[in-house]
């Protein structure tokens, strides 16, 4: 389960960890090897065990950049609106 550390550190709740574990092929049978009834209870324990810094967000927010992608999108859609 050490290979899922990055997933656990960046998760905002246990359900995100459960989804990531299932995406990596972890099943209820695998969770039973770790003495859990299902992937969700395993994810809850993994979420509880990860040390988090309350000061930082799970993912760093990008710097304030101008939204340049919106103008070309609107210009591309303009002929369809006419």
Coordinates of N, CA and C in Angstrom, one line a residue:
X1 N 0.8 -1.2 0.0 CA 0.0 0.0 0.0 C 0.9 1.3 0.0
X2 N 2.2 1.1 0.1 CA 3.0 2.3 0.1 C 3.0 3.0 -1.2
X3 N 2.8 2.2 -2.3 CA 2.8 2.8 -3.6 C 1.6 3.8 -3.8
X4 N 0.6 3.7 -3.0 CA -0.5 4.6 -3.1 C -0.4 5.8 -2.2
X5 N 0.7 6.1 -1.7 CA 0.9 7.2 -0.7 C 0.6 8.6 -1.4
X6 N 1.0 8.8 -2.6 CA 0.8 10.0 -3.3 C -0.7 10.2 -3.5
X7 N -1.4 9.2 -3.8 CA -2.9 9.2 -3.9 C -3.5 9.7 -2.6
X8 N -3.0 9.1 -1.5 CA -3.6 9.4 -0.2 C -3.3 10.8 0.2
X9 N -2.1 11.3 -0.1 CA -1.7 12.6 0.4 C -2.5 13.7 -0.4
X10 N -2.9 13.5 -1.6 CA -3.6 14.5 -2.4 C -5.1 14.3 -2.4
X11 N -5.6 13.3 -1.7 CA -7.1 13.0 -1.7 C -7.8 14.0 -0.8
X12 N -9.0 14.4 -1.2 CA -9.7 15.3 -0.3 C -10.7 14.5 0.5
X13 N -11.0 13.3 0.3 CA -11.8 12.5 1.1 C -11.5 11.0 0.8
X14 N -12.0 10.1 1.7 CA -11.7 8.7 1.5 C -12.3 8.1 0.2
X15 N -13.4 8.6 -0.3 CA -14.0 8.1 -1.5 C -13.0 8.3 -2.7
X16 N -12.3 9.4 -2.7 CA -11.3 9.6 -3.8 C -10.2 8.5 -3.7
X17 N -9.8 8.1 -2.5 CA -8.8 7.1 -2.3 C -9.4 5.7 -2.8
X18 N -10.7 5.5 -2.4 CA -11.3 4.2 -2.8 C -11.4 4.1 -4.4
X19 N -11.8 5.2 -5.0 CA -11.8 5.2 -6.5 C -10.5 5.0 -7.1
X20 N -9.4 5.6 -6.5 CA -8.1 5.4 -7.0 C -7.6 3.9 -6.8
X21 N -7.9 3.4 -5.6 CA -7.5 2.0 -5.4 C -8.2 1.0 -6.4
X22 N -9.5 1.2 -6.6 CA -10.2 0.4 -7.5 C -9.7 0.6 -8.9
X23 N -9.3 1.8 -9.3 CA -8.7 2.0 -10.6 C -7.4 1.3 -10.8
X24 N -6.7 1.1 -9.7 CA -5.4 0.4 -9.7 C -5.6 -1.1 -9.5
X25 N -6.8 -1.6 -9.5 CA -7.1 -3.0 -9.4 C -7.2 -3.6 -8.0
X26 N -7.3 -2.8 -7.0 CA -7.6 -3.3 -5.6 C -9.0 -3.7 -5.5
X27 N -9.3 -4.9 -5.1 CA -10.7 -5.4 -5.0 C -11.0 -5.6 -3.5
X28 N -12.2 -6.0 -3.2 CA -12.6 -6.3 -1.8 C -11.8 -7.5 -1.3
X29 N -11.4 -8.4 -2.2 CA -10.6 -9.6 -1.8 C -9.2 -9.1 -1.3
X30 N -8.7 -8.1 -2.1 CA -7.4 -7.6 -1.7 C -7.5 -6.8 -0.4
X31 N -8.6 -6.1 -0.2 CA -8.8 -5.3 1.1 C -8.9 -6.3 2.2
X32 N -9.5 -7.5 2.0 CA -9.6 -8.5 3.1 C -8.2 -9.0 3.5
X33 N -7.3 -9.0 2.6 CA -5.9 -9.4 3.1 C -5.3 -8.4 4.1
X34 N -5.8 -7.1 4.1 CA -5.4 -6.1 5.0 C -6.4 -6.0 6.1
X35 N -7.3 -7.0 6.3 CA -8.3 -7.0 7.4 C -9.3 -6.0 7.3
X36 N -9.8 -5.7 6.1 CA -10.9 -4.8 5.9 C -12.0 -5.5 5.1
X37 N -13.2 -5.1 5.4 CA -14.3 -5.8 4.7 C -14.5 -5.4 3.3
X38 N -14.0 -4.2 2.9 CA -14.1 -3.8 1.5 C -13.1 -2.7 1.3
X39 N -13.1 -2.2 0.0 CA -12.1 -1.2 -0.4 C -12.4 0.1 0.3
X40 N -13.7 0.4 0.6 CA -14.1 1.7 1.2 C -13.5 1.8 2.6
X41 N -13.6 0.7 3.4 CA -13.1 0.8 4.8 C -11.6 0.9 4.8
X42 N -10.9 0.2 3.8 CA -9.5 0.3 3.6 C -9.1 1.8 3.3
X43 N -9.9 2.4 2.4 CA -9.6 3.8 2.0 C -9.8 4.7 3.2
X44 N -10.8 4.5 4.0 CA -11.0 5.3 5.2 C -9.8 5.2 6.1
X45 N -9.3 4.0 6.4 CA -8.1 3.9 7.2 C -6.9 4.6 6.6
X46 N -6.7 4.4 5.3 CA -5.5 5.0 4.6 C -5.7 6.6 4.7
X47 N -6.9 7.1 4.5 CA -7.1 8.5 4.6 C -6.8 9.0 6.0
X48 N -7.2 8.3 7.0 CA -6.9 8.7 8.4 C -5.4 8.6 8.8
X49 N -4.7 7.7 8.2 CA -3.3 7.5 8.6 C -2.3 8.5 8.0
X50 N -2.7 9.2 6.9 CA -1.8 10.1 6.2 C -1.8 11.4 7.0
X51 N -0.6 11.9 7.2 CA -0.4 13.2 7.9 C -0.6 14.2 6.9
X52 N -1.4 15.2 7.2 CA -1.6 16.3 6.3 C -1.2 17.6 7.0
X53 N -0.8 18.6 6.2 CA -0.5 19.9 6.7 C -1.8 20.7 6.5
X54 N -2.4 21.2 7.5 CA -3.7 21.9 7.4 C -3.5 23.3 6.7
X55 N -2.3 23.7 6.5 CA -2.1 25.0 5.9 C -2.1 25.0 4.4
X56 N -1.8 23.8 3.8 CA -1.7 23.7 2.4 C -2.9 23.0 1.8
X57 N -3.2 23.4 0.6 CA -4.3 22.7 -0.2 C -3.8 21.4 -0.7
X58 N -4.7 20.5 -1.1 CA -4.2 19.2 -1.6 C -3.4 19.4 -2.9
X59 N -3.8 20.2 -3.8 CA -3.0 20.5 -5.0 C -2.8 22.0 -5.0
X60 N -1.6 22.4 -5.3 CA -1.3 23.9 -5.4 C -2.1 24.5 -6.5
X61 N -2.7 25.6 -6.2 CA -3.5 26.3 -7.2 C -2.5 27.1 -8.2
X62 N -2.9 27.1 -9.4 CA -2.0 27.8 -10.4 C -2.1 29.3 -10.1
X63 N -1.0 30.0 -10.5 CA -1.0 31.4 -10.3 C -2.1 32.1 -11.1
X64 N -2.5 33.2 -10.7 CA -3.5 33.9 -11.4 C -3.1 34.2 -12.8
X65 N -3.6 33.5 -13.8 CA -3.3 33.7 -15.2 C -4.5 34.2 -15.9
X66 N -4.3 35.1 -16.9 CA -5.5 35.5 -17.6 C -6.1 34.4 -18.4
X67 N -7.4 34.4 -18.5 CA -8.1 33.4 -19.3 C -8.1 33.7 -20.7
X68 N -7.1 33.3 -21.4 CA -6.9 33.6 -22.8 C -7.7 32.5 -23.7
X69 N -8.0 31.4 -23.1 CA -8.7 30.3 -23.9 C -10.1 30.6 -24.1
X70 N -10.8 31.5 -23.4 CA -12.2 31.8 -23.5 C -12.5 32.6 -24.8
X71 N -11.7 33.6 -25.1 CA -11.9 34.4 -26.3 C -11.9 33.6 -27.6
X72 N -10.8 32.9 -27.8 CA -10.8 32.1 -29.1 C -12.0 31.1 -29.2
X73 N -12.4 30.5 -28.0 CA -13.5 29.6 -28.0 C -14.8 30.4 -28.5
X74 N -15.0 31.5 -27.9 CA -16.2 32.3 -28.3 C -16.2 32.7 -29.7
X75 N -15.0 33.1 -30.2 CA -14.9 33.5 -31.6 C -15.2 32.3 -32.5
X76 N -14.7 31.1 -32.1 CA -15.0 29.9 -32.9 C -16.5 29.5 -33.0
X77 N -17.2 29.8 -31.9 CA -18.6 29.5 -31.8 C -19.5 30.5 -32.4
X78 N -19.0 31.7 -32.7 CA -19.8 32.8 -33.2 C -20.4 32.5 -34.5
X79 N -19.8 31.9 -35.5 CA -20.5 31.7 -36.8 C -21.7 30.7 -36.6
X80 N -21.6 29.8 -35.7 CA -22.7 28.9 -35.5 C -23.9 29.6 -34.8
X81 N -23.7 30.7 -34.1 CA -24.8 31.5 -33.5 C -25.5 32.4 -34.5
X82 N -24.8 32.7 -35.6 CA -25.4 33.6 -36.6 C -26.3 32.8 -37.5

